[in-house]
Coordinates of C-alpha atoms in Angstrom, one line a residue:
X1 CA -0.1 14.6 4.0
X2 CA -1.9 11.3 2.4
X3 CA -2.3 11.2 -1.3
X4 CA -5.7 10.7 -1.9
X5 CA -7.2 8.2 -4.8
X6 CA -9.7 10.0 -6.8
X7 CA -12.9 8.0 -8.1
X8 CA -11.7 8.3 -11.5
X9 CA -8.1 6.5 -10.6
X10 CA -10.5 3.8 -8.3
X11 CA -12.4 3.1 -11.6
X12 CA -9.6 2.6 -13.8
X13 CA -8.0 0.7 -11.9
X14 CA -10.4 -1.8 -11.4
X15 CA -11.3 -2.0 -14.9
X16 CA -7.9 -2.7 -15.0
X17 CA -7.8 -5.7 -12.4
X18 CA -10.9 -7.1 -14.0
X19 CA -9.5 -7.5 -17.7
X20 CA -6.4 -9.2 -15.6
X21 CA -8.9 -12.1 -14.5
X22 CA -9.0 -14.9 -16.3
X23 CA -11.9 -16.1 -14.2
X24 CA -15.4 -15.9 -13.3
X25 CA -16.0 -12.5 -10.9
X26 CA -14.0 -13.2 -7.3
X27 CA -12.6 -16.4 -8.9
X28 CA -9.4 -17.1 -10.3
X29 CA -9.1 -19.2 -13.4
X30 CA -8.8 -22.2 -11.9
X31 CA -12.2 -21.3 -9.6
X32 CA -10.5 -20.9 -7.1
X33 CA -12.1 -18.1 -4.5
X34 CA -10.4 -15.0 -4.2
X35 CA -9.6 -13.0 -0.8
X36 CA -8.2 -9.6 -0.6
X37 CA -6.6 -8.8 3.2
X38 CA -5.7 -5.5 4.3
X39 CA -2.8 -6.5 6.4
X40 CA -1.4 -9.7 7.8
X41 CA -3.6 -10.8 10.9
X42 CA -6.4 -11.1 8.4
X43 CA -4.0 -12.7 5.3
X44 CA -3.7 -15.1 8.3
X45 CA -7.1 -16.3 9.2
X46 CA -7.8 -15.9 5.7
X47 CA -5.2 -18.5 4.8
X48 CA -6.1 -21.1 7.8
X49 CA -9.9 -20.7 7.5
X50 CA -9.7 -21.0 3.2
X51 CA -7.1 -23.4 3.1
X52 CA -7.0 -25.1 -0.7
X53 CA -10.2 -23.1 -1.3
X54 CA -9.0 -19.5 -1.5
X55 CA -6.4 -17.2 -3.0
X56 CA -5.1 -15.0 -0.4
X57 CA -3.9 -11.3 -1.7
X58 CA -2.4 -9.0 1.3
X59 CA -2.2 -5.2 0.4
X60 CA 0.9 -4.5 3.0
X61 CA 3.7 -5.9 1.9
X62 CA 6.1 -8.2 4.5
X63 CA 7.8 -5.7 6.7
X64 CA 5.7 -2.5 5.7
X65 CA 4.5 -0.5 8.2
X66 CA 0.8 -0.7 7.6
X67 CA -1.2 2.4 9.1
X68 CA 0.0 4.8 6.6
X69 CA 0.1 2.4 3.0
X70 CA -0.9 3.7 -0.6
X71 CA -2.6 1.5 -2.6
X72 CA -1.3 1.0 -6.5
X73 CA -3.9 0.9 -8.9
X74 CA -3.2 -2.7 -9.3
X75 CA -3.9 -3.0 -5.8
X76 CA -7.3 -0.9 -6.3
X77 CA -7.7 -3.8 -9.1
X78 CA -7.5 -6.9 -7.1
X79 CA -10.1 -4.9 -4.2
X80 CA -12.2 -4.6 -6.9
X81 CA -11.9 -8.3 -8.7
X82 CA -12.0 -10.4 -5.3
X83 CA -14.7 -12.2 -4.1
X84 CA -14.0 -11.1 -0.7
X85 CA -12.2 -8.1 1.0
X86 CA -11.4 -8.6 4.4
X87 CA -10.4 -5.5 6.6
X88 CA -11.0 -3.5 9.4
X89 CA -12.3 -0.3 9.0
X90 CA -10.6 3.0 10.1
X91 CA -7.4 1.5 10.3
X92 CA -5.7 2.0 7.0
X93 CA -7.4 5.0 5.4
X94 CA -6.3 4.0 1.6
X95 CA -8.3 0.7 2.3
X96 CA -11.0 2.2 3.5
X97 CA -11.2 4.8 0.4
X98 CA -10.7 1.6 -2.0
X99 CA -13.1 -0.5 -0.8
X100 CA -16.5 2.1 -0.2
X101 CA -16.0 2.6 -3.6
X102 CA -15.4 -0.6 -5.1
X103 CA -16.1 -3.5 -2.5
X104 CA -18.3 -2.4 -0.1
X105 CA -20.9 -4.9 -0.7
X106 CA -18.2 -7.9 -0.9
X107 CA -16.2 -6.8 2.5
X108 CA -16.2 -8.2 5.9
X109 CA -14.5 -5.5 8.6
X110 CA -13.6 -7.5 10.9
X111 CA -13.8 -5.4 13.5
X112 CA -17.5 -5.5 13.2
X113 CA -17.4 -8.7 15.3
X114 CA -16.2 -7.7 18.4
X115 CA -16.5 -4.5 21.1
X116 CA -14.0 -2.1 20.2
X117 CA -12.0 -0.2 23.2
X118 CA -11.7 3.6 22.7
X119 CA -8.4 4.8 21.2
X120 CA -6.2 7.8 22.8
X121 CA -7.4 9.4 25.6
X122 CA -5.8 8.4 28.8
X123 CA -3.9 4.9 30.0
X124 CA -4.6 3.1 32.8
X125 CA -2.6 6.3 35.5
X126 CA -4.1 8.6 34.3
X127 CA -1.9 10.2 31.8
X128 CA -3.0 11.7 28.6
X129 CA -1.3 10.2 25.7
X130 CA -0.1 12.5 22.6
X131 CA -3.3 11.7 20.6
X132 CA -6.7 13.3 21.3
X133 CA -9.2 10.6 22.2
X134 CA -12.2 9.7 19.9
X135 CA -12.2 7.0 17.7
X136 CA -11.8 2.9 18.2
X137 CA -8.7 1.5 18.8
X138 CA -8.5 -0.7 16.2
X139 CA -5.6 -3.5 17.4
X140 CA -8.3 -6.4 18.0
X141 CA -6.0 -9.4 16.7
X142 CA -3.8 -8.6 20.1
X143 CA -6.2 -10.2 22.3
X144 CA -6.7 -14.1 21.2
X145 CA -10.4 -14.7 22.5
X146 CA -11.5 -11.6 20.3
X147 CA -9.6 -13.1 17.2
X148 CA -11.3 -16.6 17.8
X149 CA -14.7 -14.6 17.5
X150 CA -13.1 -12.8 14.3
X151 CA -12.5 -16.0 13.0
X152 CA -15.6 -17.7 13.6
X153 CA -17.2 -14.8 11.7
X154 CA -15.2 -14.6 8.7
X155 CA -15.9 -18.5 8.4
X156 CA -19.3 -17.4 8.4
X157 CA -18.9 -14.9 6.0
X158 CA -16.5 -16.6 3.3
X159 CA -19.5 -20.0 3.7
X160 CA -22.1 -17.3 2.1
X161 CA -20.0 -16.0 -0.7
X162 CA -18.8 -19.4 -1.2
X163 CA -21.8 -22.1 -0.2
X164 CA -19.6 -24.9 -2.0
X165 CA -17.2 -24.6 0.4
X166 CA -19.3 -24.0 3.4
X167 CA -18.8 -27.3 5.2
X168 CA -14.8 -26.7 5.4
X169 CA -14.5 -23.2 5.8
X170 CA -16.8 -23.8 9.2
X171 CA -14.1 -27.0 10.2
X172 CA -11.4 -25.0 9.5
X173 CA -12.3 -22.0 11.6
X174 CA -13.6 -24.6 14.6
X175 CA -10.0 -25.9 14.6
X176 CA -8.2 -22.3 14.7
X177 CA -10.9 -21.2 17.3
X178 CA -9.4 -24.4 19.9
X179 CA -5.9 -23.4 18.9
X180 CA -6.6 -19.8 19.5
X181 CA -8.3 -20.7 23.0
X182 CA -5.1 -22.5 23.9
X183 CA -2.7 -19.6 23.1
X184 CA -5.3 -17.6 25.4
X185 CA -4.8 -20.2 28.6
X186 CA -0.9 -19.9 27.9
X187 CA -1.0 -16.5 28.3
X188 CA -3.4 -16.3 31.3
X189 CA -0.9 -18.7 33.4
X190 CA 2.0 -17.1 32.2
X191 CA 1.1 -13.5 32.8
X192 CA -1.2 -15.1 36.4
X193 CA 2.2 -14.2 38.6
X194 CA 3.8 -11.0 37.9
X195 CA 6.4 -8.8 39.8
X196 CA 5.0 -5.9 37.9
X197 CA 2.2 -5.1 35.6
X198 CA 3.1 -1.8 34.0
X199 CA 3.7 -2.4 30.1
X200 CA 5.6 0.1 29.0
X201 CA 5.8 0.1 25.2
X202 CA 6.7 2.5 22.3
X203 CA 2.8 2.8 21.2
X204 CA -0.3 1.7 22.9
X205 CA -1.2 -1.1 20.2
X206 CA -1.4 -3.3 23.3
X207 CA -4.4 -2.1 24.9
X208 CA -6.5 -5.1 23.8
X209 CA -3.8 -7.7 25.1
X210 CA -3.2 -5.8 28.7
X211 CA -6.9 -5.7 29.3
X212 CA -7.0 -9.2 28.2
X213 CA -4.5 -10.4 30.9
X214 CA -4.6 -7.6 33.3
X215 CA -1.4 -5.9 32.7
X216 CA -1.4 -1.9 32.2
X217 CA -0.5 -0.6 29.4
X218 CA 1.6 2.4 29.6
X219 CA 2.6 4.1 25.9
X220 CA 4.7 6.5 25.1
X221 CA 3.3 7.4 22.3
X222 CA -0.4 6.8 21.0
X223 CA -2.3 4.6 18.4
X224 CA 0.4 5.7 15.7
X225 CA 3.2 4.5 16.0
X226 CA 5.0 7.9 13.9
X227 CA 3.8 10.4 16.3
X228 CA 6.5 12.1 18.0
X229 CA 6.1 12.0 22.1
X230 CA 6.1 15.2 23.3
X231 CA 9.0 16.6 26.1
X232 CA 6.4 16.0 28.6
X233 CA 5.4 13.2 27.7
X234 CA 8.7 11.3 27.8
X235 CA 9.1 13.0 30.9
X236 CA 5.9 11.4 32.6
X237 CA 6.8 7.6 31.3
X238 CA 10.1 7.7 32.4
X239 CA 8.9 9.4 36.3
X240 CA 6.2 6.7 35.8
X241 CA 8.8 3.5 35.1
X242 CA 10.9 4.9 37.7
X243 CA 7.9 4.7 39.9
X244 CA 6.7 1.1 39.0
X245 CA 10.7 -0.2 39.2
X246 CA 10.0 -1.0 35.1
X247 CA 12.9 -2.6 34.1
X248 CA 12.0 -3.2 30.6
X249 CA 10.7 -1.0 27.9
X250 CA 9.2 -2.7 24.7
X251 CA 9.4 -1.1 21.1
X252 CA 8.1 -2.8 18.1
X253 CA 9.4 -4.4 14.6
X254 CA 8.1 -2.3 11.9
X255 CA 9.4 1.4 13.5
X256 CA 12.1 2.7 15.2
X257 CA 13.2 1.7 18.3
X258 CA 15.0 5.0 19.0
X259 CA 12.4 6.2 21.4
X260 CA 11.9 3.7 23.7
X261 CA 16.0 3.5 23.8
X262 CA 15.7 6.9 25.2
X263 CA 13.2 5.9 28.0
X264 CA 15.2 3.0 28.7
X265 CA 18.7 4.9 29.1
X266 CA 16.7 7.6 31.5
X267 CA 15.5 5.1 33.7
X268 CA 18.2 2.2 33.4
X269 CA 16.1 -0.2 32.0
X270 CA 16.9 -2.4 28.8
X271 CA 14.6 -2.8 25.8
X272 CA 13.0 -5.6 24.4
X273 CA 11.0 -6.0 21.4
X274 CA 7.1 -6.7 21.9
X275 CA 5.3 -7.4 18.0
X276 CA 2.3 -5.8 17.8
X277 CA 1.7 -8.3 14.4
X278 CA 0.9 -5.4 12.3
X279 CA 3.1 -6.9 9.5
X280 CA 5.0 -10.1 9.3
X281 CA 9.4 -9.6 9.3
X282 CA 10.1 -13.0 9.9
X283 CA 8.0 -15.2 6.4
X284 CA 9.3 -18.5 8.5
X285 CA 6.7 -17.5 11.6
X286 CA 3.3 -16.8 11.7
X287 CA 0.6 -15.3 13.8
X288 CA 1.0 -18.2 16.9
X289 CA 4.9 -18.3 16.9
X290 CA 5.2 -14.0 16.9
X291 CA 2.4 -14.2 19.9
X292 CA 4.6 -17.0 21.9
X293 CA 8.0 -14.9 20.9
X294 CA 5.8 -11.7 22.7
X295 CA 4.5 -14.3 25.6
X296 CA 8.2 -15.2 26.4
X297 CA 9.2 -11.2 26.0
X298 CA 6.4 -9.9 28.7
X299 CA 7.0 -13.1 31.5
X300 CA 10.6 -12.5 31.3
X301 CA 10.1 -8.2 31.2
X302 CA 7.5 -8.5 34.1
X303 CA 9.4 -10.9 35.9
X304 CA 6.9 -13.4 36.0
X305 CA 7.0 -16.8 37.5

């Protein structure tokens, strides 16, 4: 069960945070503007839209699983000193809880910029996934013309709480929006001529990405990745892969790949790892490398030409 953060542990903490500023509110000393991400697609746009301008804080540290995180009251601190919070709502609950209390009027969900798909329910055969469905499924930064939109946003947003800086912010987010729109035409030709379009993966946190490219997105489990498939289920994806002729089954970076191992030994397929970019493992990449890595995963897993 979650640990909740009371009020009274929110308010300390901030007070906290705030005495640990030696600058104006949202500033560092040095003025320069502060930005607090919940997790690293946003710690990325954050970083190429602010450029010299901003100080960049991420709340999941590299290689932390980020659906689940507790926040420190540090952490709570920095929410509540930034200039900025940037995060999208529903996806990390401790985030959530931290910033309605103590940043909501200084927050951009990113989220908020695009349509949302529905989370759980049923994938693209038919089949129920583990998870009830309601809710939004929250994995935007999967689908490159939706981030482009983010980014355009957030320029928008960080030019209001920082006018000074308007003029680059806007530039910089202009530049990432053509760079973005290139990764999307390098996926669209190299996903254009398949042998198969089934994606079978460990979690659906590719929903965004398959509808993007029209692939179909077949999860063994559901939004989170710690929920343990059911008999049944395993059952159904591996009839299902042995159906399609799958002959690769995609698990993920920041979880274990045990599952999809068991898939892939039940249908004689091989695994392959497909980043959903929840966290960063490799500090030498970033956002465009990880998505090419995943490009060159899916052509040669689909057997694409």
């Amino acid at each position: 069960m979650r640990r909740r953060l009371f009020p009274t542990l929110l308010v300390l903490a901030a007070l906290a945070g705030c005495g640990d500023q030696a600058g104006s509110a949202g500033r560092t000393a040095d003025g320069t503007f502060e930005i607090v991400t919940a997790f690293y697609p946003l710690q990325f746009l954050s970083e190429r839209i602010g450029g010299d301008m901003v100080s960049v804080t991420n709340l999941t540290k590299p290689g932390a699983e980020p659906h689940d995180i507790e926040l420190t009251p540090r952490q709570v601190g920095d929410v509540a000193a930034a200039g900025l919070a940037v995060y999208i709502k529903g996806f990390q609950p401790a985030v959530d809880e931290a910033i309605d209390l103590e940043a909501k009027d200084k927050a951009f969900d990113a989220a908020s910029a695009v349509t949302l798909l529905p989370a759980g329910g049923e994938d693209d055969h038919g089949h129920e996934h583990e998870e009830a469905a309601g809710g939004e499924d929250p994995h935007v930064w999967l689908d490159p013309v939706r981030l482009a939109t983010i980014a355009d946003q957030l320029a928008e947003r960080l030019a209001q709480a920082d006018p000074g800086h308007a003029a680059g912010y806007t530039e910089r987010a202009r530049a990432l929006h053509t760079e973005l729109t290139t990764l999307n035409t390098e996926f669209a030709d190299g996903l254009k001529n398949c042998q198969r379009r089934e994606l079978v993966t460990s979690h659906t946190a590719f929903a965004y990405l398959a509808a993007r490219y029209d692939l179909h997105q077949v999860g063994i489990t559901g939004i989170s990745p710690e929920a343990e498939p059911s008999p049944q289920r395993l059952a159904a994806v591996a009839k299902e892969a042995r159906e399609t002729g799958t002959t690769t089954i995609y698990f993920e970076t920041l979880v274990s790949p045990a599952v999809a191992e068991t898939i892939a030994r039940e249908v004689g397929a091989k695994t392959a790892v497909l980043d959903p970019l929840e966290g960063l493992v490799d500090q030498t990449g970033d956002y465009f490398s990880v998505m090419r890595q995943n490009l060159t995963a899916l052509t040669s897993g689909l057997g694409c030409s």
